[in-house]
JSON list of C-alpha atoms in Angstrom, two decimals:
[
{"chain": "H", "resi": 1, "resn": "MET", "atom": "CA", "xyz": [10.36, -1.25, -24.93]},
{"chain": "H", "resi": 2, "resn": "ALA", "atom": "CA", "xyz": [12.18, 2.10, -24.75]},
{"chain": "H", "resi": 3, "resn": "GLU", "atom": "CA", "xyz": [9.65, 3.31, -22.13]},
{"chain": "H", "resi": 4, "resn": "LYS", "atom": "CA", "xyz": [10.31, 0.22, -20.04]},
{"chain": "H", "resi": 5, "resn": "GLU", "atom": "CA", "xyz": [14.07, 0.89, -20.04]},
{"chain": "H", "resi": 6, "resn": "LYS", "atom": "CA", "xyz": [13.53, 4.54, -19.06]},
{"chain": "H", "resi": 7, "resn": "ILE", "atom": "CA", "xyz": [11.33, 3.45, -16.14]},
{"chain": "H", "resi": 8, "resn": "ARG", "atom": "CA", "xyz": [13.67, 0.67, -14.94]},
{"chain": "H", "resi": 9, "resn": "PRO", "atom": "CA", "xyz": [16.02, 3.02, -12.99]},
{"chain": "H", "resi": 10, "resn": "ILE", "atom": "CA", "xyz": [13.05, 4.56, -11.17]},
{"chain": "H", "resi": 11, "resn": "TYR", "atom": "CA", "xyz": [11.64, 1.10, -10.46]},
{"chain": "H", "resi": 12, "resn": "HIS", "atom": "CA", "xyz": [14.94, 0.08, -8.86]},
{"chain": "H", "resi": 13, "resn": "GLU", "atom": "CA", "xyz": [15.23, 3.41, -7.04]},
{"chain": "H", "resi": 14, "resn": "LEU", "atom": "CA", "xyz": [11.82, 2.83, -5.43]},
{"chain": "H", "resi": 15, "resn": "GLN", "atom": "CA", "xyz": [12.88, -0.67, -4.38]},
{"chain": "H", "resi": 16, "resn": "GLY", "atom": "CA", "xyz": [15.95, 0.90, -2.80]},
{"chain": "H", "resi": 17, "resn": "TYR", "atom": "CA", "xyz": [13.78, 3.34, -0.83]},
{"chain": "H", "resi": 18, "resn": "LEU", "atom": "CA", "xyz": [11.70, 0.45, 0.45]},
{"chain": "H", "resi": 19, "resn": "SER", "atom": "CA", "xyz": [14.75, -1.55, 1.49]},
{"chain": "H", "resi": 20, "resn": "GLN", "atom": "CA", "xyz": [16.00, 1.43, 3.52]},
{"chain": "H", "resi": 21, "resn": "ALA", "atom": "CA", "xyz": [12.61, 2.51, 4.91]},
{"chain": "H", "resi": 22, "resn": "PRO", "atom": "CA", "xyz": [12.24, 2.46, 8.68]},
{"chain": "H", "resi": 23, "resn": "ASP", "atom": "CA", "xyz": [10.70, -0.73, 10.06]},
{"chain": "H", "resi": 24, "resn": "GLU", "atom": "CA", "xyz": [7.13, -0.74, 11.29]},
{"chain": "H", "resi": 25, "resn": "LYS", "atom": "CA", "xyz": [7.17, -1.32, 15.01]},
{"chain": "H", "resi": 26, "resn": "GLY", "atom": "CA", "xyz": [3.64, -0.12, 15.65]},
{"chain": "H", "resi": 27, "resn": "ALA", "atom": "CA", "xyz": [0.78, 1.60, 13.88]},
{"chain": "H", "resi": 28, "resn": "ARG", "atom": "CA", "xyz": [1.73, 4.95, 15.44]},
{"chain": "H", "resi": 29, "resn": "ASP", "atom": "CA", "xyz": [5.41, 4.96, 14.47]},
{"chain": "H", "resi": 30, "resn": "VAL", "atom": "CA", "xyz": [6.05, 8.02, 12.36]},
{"chain": "H", "resi": 31, "resn": "ILE", "atom": "CA", "xyz": [8.67, 9.68, 10.18]},
{"chain": "H", "resi": 32, "resn": "TYR", "atom": "CA", "xyz": [9.40, 13.34, 10.87]},
{"chain": "H", "resi": 33, "resn": "ASP", "atom": "CA", "xyz": [12.23, 13.70, 8.35]},
{"chain": "H", "resi": 34, "resn": "SER", "atom": "CA", "xyz": [10.69, 15.41, 5.32]},
{"chain": "H", "resi": 35, "resn": "ALA", "atom": "CA", "xyz": [13.51, 14.09, 3.09]},
{"chain": "H", "resi": 36, "resn": "TYR", "atom": "CA", "xyz": [11.72, 10.73, 3.00]},
{"chain": "H", "resi": 37, "resn": "TRP", "atom": "CA", "xyz": [8.48, 11.94, 1.46]},
{"chain": "H", "resi": 38, "resn": "GLU", "atom": "CA", "xyz": [9.98, 14.82, -0.53]},
{"chain": "H", "resi": 39, "resn": "GLN", "atom": "CA", "xyz": [12.45, 12.53, -2.35]},
{"chain": "H", "resi": 40, "resn": "TYR", "atom": "CA", "xyz": [9.77, 9.88, -2.86]},
{"chain": "H", "resi": 41, "resn": "ASN", "atom": "CA", "xyz": [7.21, 12.39, -4.21]},
{"chain": "H", "resi": 42, "resn": "SER", "atom": "CA", "xyz": [9.90, 13.89, -6.48]},
{"chain": "H", "resi": 43, "resn": "THR", "atom": "CA", "xyz": [10.57, 10.41, -7.88]},
{"chain": "H", "resi": 44, "resn": "ILE", "atom": "CA", "xyz": [6.86, 10.04, -8.63]},
{"chain": "H", "resi": 45, "resn": "ASP", "atom": "CA", "xyz": [6.94, 13.37, -10.51]},
{"chain": "H", "resi": 46, "resn": "GLU", "atom": "CA", "xyz": [9.85, 12.05, -12.59]},
{"chain": "H", "resi": 47, "resn": "LEU", "atom": "CA", "xyz": [7.96, 8.79, -13.20]},
{"chain": "H", "resi": 48, "resn": "ASN", "atom": "CA", "xyz": [4.88, 10.72, -14.31]},
{"chain": "H", "resi": 49, "resn": "ASN", "atom": "CA", "xyz": [6.97, 12.73, -16.79]},
{"chain": "H", "resi": 50, "resn": "ILE", "atom": "CA", "xyz": [8.80, 9.73, -18.24]},
{"chain": "H", "resi": 51, "resn": "SER", "atom": "CA", "xyz": [5.82, 7.38, -18.44]},
{"chain": "H", "resi": 52, "resn": "GLY", "atom": "CA", "xyz": [3.11, 9.86, -19.41]},
{"chain": "H", "resi": 53, "resn": "ASN", "atom": "CA", "xyz": [0.97, 8.18, -16.70]},
{"chain": "H", "resi": 54, "resn": "ASN", "atom": "CA", "xyz": [-0.23, 9.70, -13.46]},
{"chain": "H", "resi": 55, "resn": "TYR", "atom": "CA", "xyz": [0.90, 7.95, -10.29]},
{"chain": "H", "resi": 56, "resn": "ASP", "atom": "CA", "xyz": [0.05, 10.84, -7.95]},
{"chain": "H", "resi": 57, "resn": "ARG", "atom": "CA", "xyz": [-2.31, 8.65, -5.90]},
{"chain": "H", "resi": 58, "resn": "PHE", "atom": "CA", "xyz": [0.82, 6.96, -4.53]},
{"chain": "H", "resi": 59, "resn": "LYS", "atom": "CA", "xyz": [2.27, 10.26, -3.27]},
{"chain": "H", "resi": 60, "resn": "ILE", "atom": "CA", "xyz": [2.77, 10.81, 0.43]},
{"chain": "H", "resi": 61, "resn": "SER", "atom": "CA", "xyz": [0.95, 13.68, 2.11]},
{"chain": "H", "resi": 62, "resn": "PRO", "atom": "CA", "xyz": [2.38, 14.45, 5.54]},
{"chain": "H", "resi": 63, "resn": "VAL", "atom": "CA", "xyz": [0.04, 15.52, 8.32]},
{"chain": "H", "resi": 64, "resn": "GLN", "atom": "CA", "xyz": [0.62, 18.11, 10.98]},
{"chain": "H", "resi": 65, "resn": "GLY", "atom": "CA", "xyz": [1.26, 16.63, 14.40]},
{"chain": "H", "resi": 66, "resn": "GLN", "atom": "CA", "xyz": [2.27, 18.17, 17.70]},
{"chain": "H", "resi": 67, "resn": "ALA", "atom": "CA", "xyz": [5.95, 17.76, 16.82]},
{"chain": "H", "resi": 68, "resn": "GLY", "atom": "CA", "xyz": [5.57, 18.96, 13.22]},
{"chain": "H", "resi": 69, "resn": "LEU", "atom": "CA", "xyz": [4.86, 17.38, 9.87]},
{"chain": "H", "resi": 70, "resn": "ARG", "atom": "CA", "xyz": [4.87, 13.60, 9.95]},
{"chain": "H", "resi": 71, "resn": "VAL", "atom": "CA", "xyz": [4.03, 10.46, 7.98]},
{"chain": "H", "resi": 72, "resn": "VAL", "atom": "CA", "xyz": [3.02, 7.15, 9.52]},
{"chain": "H", "resi": 73, "resn": "ILE", "atom": "CA", "xyz": [5.67, 4.55, 8.59]},
{"chain": "H", "resi": 74, "resn": "CYS", "atom": "CA", "xyz": [2.98, 2.01, 7.66]},
{"chain": "H", "resi": 75, "resn": "THR", "atom": "CA", "xyz": [1.51, 4.48, 5.17]},
{"chain": "H", "resi": 76, "resn": "TYR", "atom": "CA", "xyz": [4.91, 5.28, 3.66]},
{"chain": "H", "resi": 77, "resn": "ARG", "atom": "CA", "xyz": [5.80, 1.60, 3.23]},
{"chain": "H", "resi": 78, "resn": "SER", "atom": "CA", "xyz": [2.33, 0.69, 1.91]},
{"chain": "H", "resi": 79, "resn": "LYS", "atom": "CA", "xyz": [2.27, 3.40, -0.75]},
{"chain": "H", "resi": 80, "resn": "LEU", "atom": "CA", "xyz": [5.84, 2.62, -1.76]},
{"chain": "H", "resi": 81, "resn": "SER", "atom": "CA", "xyz": [5.11, -1.12, -2.00]},
{"chain": "H", "resi": 82, "resn": "GLY", "atom": "CA", "xyz": [1.92, -0.44, -3.92]},
{"chain": "H", "resi": 83, "resn": "LEU", "atom": "CA", "xyz": [3.72, 1.68, -6.49]},
{"chain": "H", "resi": 84, "resn": "ILE", "atom": "CA", "xyz": [6.47, -0.90, -6.93]},
{"chain": "H", "resi": 85, "resn": "SER", "atom": "CA", "xyz": [3.86, -3.63, -7.40]},
{"chain": "H", "resi": 86, "resn": "ARG", "atom": "CA", "xyz": [1.97, -1.46, -9.88]},
{"chain": "H", "resi": 87, "resn": "LEU", "atom": "CA", "xyz": [5.11, -0.80, -11.93]},
{"chain": "H", "resi": 88, "resn": "HIS", "atom": "CA", "xyz": [5.97, -4.50, -11.86]},
{"chain": "H", "resi": 89, "resn": "GLY", "atom": "CA", "xyz": [2.51, -5.35, -13.19]},
{"chain": "H", "resi": 90, "resn": "GLU", "atom": "CA", "xyz": [2.57, -2.66, -15.88]},
{"chain": "H", "resi": 91, "resn": "PHE", "atom": "CA", "xyz": [6.15, -2.87, -17.12]},
{"chain": "H", "resi": 92, "resn": "PHE", "atom": "CA", "xyz": [8.10, -5.79, -15.64]},
{"chain": "H", "resi": 93, "resn": "SER", "atom": "CA", "xyz": [5.62, -8.67, -15.32]},
{"chain": "H", "resi": 94, "resn": "ASP", "atom": "CA", "xyz": [7.89, -10.86, -17.44]},
{"chain": "H", "resi": 95, "resn": "GLU", "atom": "CA", "xyz": [10.58, -10.56, -14.75]},
{"chain": "H", "resi": 96, "resn": "PRO", "atom": "CA", "xyz": [10.75, -12.02, -11.22]},
{"chain": "H", "resi": 97, "resn": "ALA", "atom": "CA", "xyz": [8.56, -10.16, -8.76]},
{"chain": "H", "resi": 98, "resn": "PRO", "atom": "CA", "xyz": [10.41, -7.81, -6.40]},
{"chain": "H", "resi": 99, "resn": "PHE", "atom": "CA", "xyz": [8.67, -9.24, -3.28]},
{"chain": "H", "resi": 100, "resn": "SER", "atom": "CA", "xyz": [8.82, -12.87, -2.27]},
{"chain": "H", "resi": 101, "resn": "GLU", "atom": "CA", "xyz": [5.11, -12.97, -1.45]},
{"chain": "H", "resi": 102, "resn": "MET", "atom": "CA", "xyz": [4.15, -11.91, -4.96]},
{"chain": "H", "resi": 103, "resn": "PRO", "atom": "CA", "xyz": [3.59, -14.65, -7.55]},
{"chain": "H", "resi": 104, "resn": "THR", "atom": "CA", "xyz": [6.40, -14.98, -10.08]},
{"chain": "H", "resi": 105, "resn": "THR", "atom": "CA", "xyz": [4.71, -17.30, -12.54]},
{"chain": "H", "resi": 106, "resn": "VAL", "atom": "CA", "xyz": [1.81, -16.03, -14.58]},
{"chain": "H", "resi": 107, "resn": "ILE", "atom": "CA", "xyz": [-0.13, -18.42, -16.77]},
{"chain": "H", "resi": 108, "resn": "SER", "atom": "CA", "xyz": [-2.20, -15.99, -18.80]},
{"chain": "H", "resi": 109, "resn": "GLN", "atom": "CA", "xyz": [-2.63, -12.27, -19.21]},
{"chain": "H", "resi": 110, "resn": "SER", "atom": "CA", "xyz": [-6.08, -12.29, -17.61]},
{"chain": "H", "resi": 111, "resn": "GLN", "atom": "CA", "xyz": [-4.72, -14.09, -14.54]},
{"chain": "H", "resi": 112, "resn": "GLN", "atom": "CA", "xyz": [-1.91, -11.57, -14.37]},
{"chain": "H", "resi": 113, "resn": "GLN", "atom": "CA", "xyz": [-4.35, -8.67, -14.53]},
{"chain": "H", "resi": 114, "resn": "SER", "atom": "CA", "xyz": [-6.53, -10.30, -11.89]},
{"chain": "H", "resi": 115, "resn": "GLN", "atom": "CA", "xyz": [-3.56, -10.87, -9.59]},
{"chain": "H", "resi": 116, "resn": "SER", "atom": "CA", "xyz": [-2.33, -7.30, -10.09]},
{"chain": "H", "resi": 117, "resn": "PHE", "atom": "CA", "xyz": [-5.79, -6.01, -9.25]},
{"chain": "H", "resi": 118, "resn": "GLN", "atom": "CA", "xyz": [-6.02, -8.20, -6.15]},
{"chain": "H", "resi": 119, "resn": "ILE", "atom": "CA", "xyz": [-2.56, -7.21, -4.92]},
{"chain": "H", "resi": 120, "resn": "GLN", "atom": "CA", "xyz": [-3.31, -3.54, -5.53]},
{"chain": "H", "resi": 121, "resn": "MET", "atom": "CA", "xyz": [-6.66, -3.88, -3.77]},
{"chain": "H", "resi": 122, "resn": "LEU", "atom": "CA", "xyz": [-5.07, -5.55, -0.73]},
{"chain": "H", "resi": 123, "resn": "LEU", "atom": "CA", "xyz": [-2.38, -2.87, -0.57]},
{"chain": "H", "resi": 124, "resn": "GLU", "atom": "CA", "xyz": [-5.02, -0.16, -0.74]},
{"chain": "H", "resi": 125, "resn": "ILE", "atom": "CA", "xyz": [-7.00, -1.85, 2.04]},
{"chain": "H", "resi": 126, "resn": "GLN", "atom": "CA", "xyz": [-3.85, -2.13, 4.14]},
{"chain": "H", "resi": 127, "resn": "SER", "atom": "CA", "xyz": [-3.13, 1.54, 3.52]},
{"chain": "H", "resi": 128, "resn": "LYS", "atom": "CA", "xyz": [-6.69, 2.47, 4.53]},
{"chain": "H", "resi": 129, "resn": "ILE", "atom": "CA", "xyz": [-6.37, 0.39, 7.71]},
{"chain": "H", "resi": 130, "resn": "ASP", "atom": "CA", "xyz": [-3.03, 2.05, 8.49]},
{"chain": "H", "resi": 131, "resn": "GLU", "atom": "CA", "xyz": [-4.70, 5.42, 8.04]},
{"chain": "H", "resi": 132, "resn": "LYS", "atom": "CA", "xyz": [-7.65, 4.52, 10.30]},
{"chain": "H", "resi": 133, "resn": "LEU", "atom": "CA", "xyz": [-5.81, 2.68, 13.12]},
{"chain": "H", "resi": 134, "resn": "PRO", "atom": "CA", "xyz": [-4.43, 5.76, 14.90]},
{"chain": "H", "resi": 135, "resn": "LYS", "atom": "CA", "xyz": [-7.96, 7.22, 15.08]},
{"chain": "H", "resi": 136, "resn": "PHE", "atom": "CA", "xyz": [-9.17, 4.54, 17.49]},
{"chain": "H", "resi": 137, "resn": "ASP", "atom": "CA", "xyz": [-8.06, 3.96, 21.07]},
{"chain": "H", "resi": 138, "resn": "GLU", "atom": "CA", "xyz": [-6.59, 0.66, 22.22]},
{"chain": "H", "resi": 139, "resn": "GLY", "atom": "CA", "xyz": [-9.29, -1.83, 23.20]},
{"chain": "H", "resi": 140, "resn": "THR", "atom": "CA", "xyz": [-12.10, -0.37, 21.08]},
{"chain": "H", "resi": 141, "resn": "LYS", "atom": "CA", "xyz": [-13.97, -2.81, 18.89]},
{"chain": "H", "resi": 142, "resn": "GLU", "atom": "CA", "xyz": [-13.07, -0.79, 15.79]},
{"chain": "H", "resi": 143, "resn": "ARG", "atom": "CA", "xyz": [-9.35, -0.96, 16.57]},
{"chain": "H", "resi": 144, "resn": "LYS", "atom": "CA", "xyz": [-9.55, -4.69, 17.34]},
{"chain": "H", "resi": 145, "resn": "PHE", "atom": "CA", "xyz": [-11.34, -5.20, 14.01]},
{"chain": "H", "resi": 146, "resn": "LEU", "atom": "CA", "xyz": [-8.72, -3.22, 12.05]},
{"chain": "H", "resi": 147, "resn": "GLU", "atom": "CA", "xyz": [-5.82, -5.03, 13.76]},
{"chain": "H", "resi": 148, "resn": "LYS", "atom": "CA", "xyz": [-7.33, -8.48, 13.15]},
{"chain": "H", "resi": 149, "resn": "VAL", "atom": "CA", "xyz": [-8.06, -7.74, 9.49]},
{"chain": "H", "resi": 150, "resn": "LYS", "atom": "CA", "xyz": [-4.59, -6.28, 8.93]},
{"chain": "H", "resi": 151, "resn": "SER", "atom": "CA", "xyz": [-2.90, -9.32, 10.45]},
{"chain": "H", "resi": 152, "resn": "SER", "atom": "CA", "xyz": [-4.96, -11.65, 8.22]},
{"chain": "H", "resi": 153, "resn": "LEU", "atom": "CA", "xyz": [-4.55, -9.84, 4.88]},
{"chain": "H", "resi": 154, "resn": "ALA", "atom": "CA", "xyz": [-1.54, -11.95, 3.86]},
{"chain": "H", "resi": 155, "resn": "SER", "atom": "CA", "xyz": [-3.73, -15.07, 3.80]},
{"chain": "H", "resi": 156, "resn": "ILE", "atom": "CA", "xyz": [-6.32, -13.57, 1.43]},
{"chain": "H", "resi": 157, "resn": "ARG", "atom": "CA", "xyz": [-6.30, -15.16, -2.03]},
{"chain": "H", "resi": 158, "resn": "ASN", "atom": "CA", "xyz": [-9.33, -13.54, -3.72]},
{"chain": "H", "resi": 159, "resn": "ILE", "atom": "CA", "xyz": [-12.15, -11.03, -3.34]},
{"chain": "H", "resi": 160, "resn": "ALA", "atom": "CA", "xyz": [-14.52, -13.62, -1.85]},
{"chain": "H", "resi": 161, "resn": "GLY", "atom": "CA", "xyz": [-11.93, -14.42, 0.81]},
{"chain": "H", "resi": 162, "resn": "LEU", "atom": "CA", "xyz": [-11.57, -10.74, 1.64]},
{"chain": "H", "resi": 163, "resn": "ILE", "atom": "CA", "xyz": [-15.32, -10.23, 1.99]},
{"chain": "H", "resi": 164, "resn": "SER", "atom": "CA", "xyz": [-15.58, -13.35, 4.11]},
{"chain": "H", "resi": 165, "resn": "LEU", "atom": "CA", "xyz": [-12.73, -12.15, 6.34]},
{"chain": "H", "resi": 166, "resn": "LEU", "atom": "CA", "xyz": [-14.28, -8.69, 6.78]},
{"chain": "H", "resi": 167, "resn": "LEU", "atom": "CA", "xyz": [-17.68, -10.10, 7.72]},
{"chain": "H", "resi": 168, "resn": "LYS", "atom": "CA", "xyz": [-16.28, -12.80, 10.02]},
{"chain": "H", "resi": 169, "resn": "VAL", "atom": "CA", "xyz": [-14.02, -10.42, 11.92]},
{"chain": "H", "resi": 170, "resn": "ALA", "atom": "CA", "xyz": [-16.76, -7.77, 12.10]},
{"chain": "H", "resi": 171, "resn": "LYS", "atom": "CA", "xyz": [-19.10, -10.31, 13.69]},
{"chain": "H", "resi": 172, "resn": "GLU", "atom": "CA", "xyz": [-16.37, -11.41, 16.15]},
{"chain": "H", "resi": 173, "resn": "CYS", "atom": "CA", "xyz": [-15.76, -7.79, 17.14]},
{"chain": "H", "resi": 174, "resn": "GLY", "atom": "CA", "xyz": [-19.44, -6.87, 17.39]},
{"chain": "H", "resi": 175, "resn": "LEU", "atom": "CA", "xyz": [-19.55, -4.56, 14.38]},
{"chain": "H", "resi": 176, "resn": "SER", "atom": "CA", "xyz": [-22.55, -4.31, 12.04]},
{"chain": "H", "resi": 177, "resn": "ILE", "atom": "CA", "xyz": [-22.45, -3.81, 8.26]},
{"chain": "H", "resi": 178, "resn": "GLU", "atom": "CA", "xyz": [-23.36, -0.17, 8.91]},
{"chain": "H", "resi": 179, "resn": "ASP", "atom": "CA", "xyz": [-20.41, 0.11, 11.31]},
{"chain": "H", "resi": 180, "resn": "LEU", "atom": "CA", "xyz": [-18.12, -1.28, 8.60]},
{"chain": "H", "resi": 181, "resn": "ARG", "atom": "CA", "xyz": [-19.44, 1.21, 6.05]},
{"chain": "H", "resi": 182, "resn": "ASN", "atom": "CA", "xyz": [-18.84, 4.09, 8.45]},
{"chain": "H", "resi": 183, "resn": "LEU", "atom": "CA", "xyz": [-15.42, 2.74, 9.42]},
{"chain": "H", "resi": 184, "resn": "PHE", "atom": "CA", "xyz": [-14.14, 2.74, 5.83]},
{"chain": "H", "resi": 185, "resn": "ASN", "atom": "CA", "xyz": [-15.72, 6.05, 4.75]}
]
């Protein structure tokens, strides 16, 4: 219980970052202000110290662009949302979910764990798509596939639905299973 109360301020701080994060207007919109990712990564360091857990996989790593270091807004928001969801599942599942699209009523612990896993998985897939999108030109079948899948992720309710979506959209876009494997590697 004491750990939960030490983590609560960080949990709310992260929600504050998300509420003030720049909006996503397109997959290529970027943040050049290092204060965004430096403050966020510093908060993860504090969270790691307080919790004794390692949340480094949610850290933001800027990439070098022509105009300097940058982070894609989609990536920033996805990692931030993923960490907030993870903390909710680990420490605050008995409280209302911070996002309206997340379920607030949990019937059993196994359902809660399953939902947390599914939400985390979908956030990771969205993050991977956000990472891959800028690598493909407009109009390519890979980019069309990624855009269609990303726009349909909100309707996914389980793993079977995700697999079905991936295969259906791949077929529509003319991608093979091998293409999918290469796309997500």
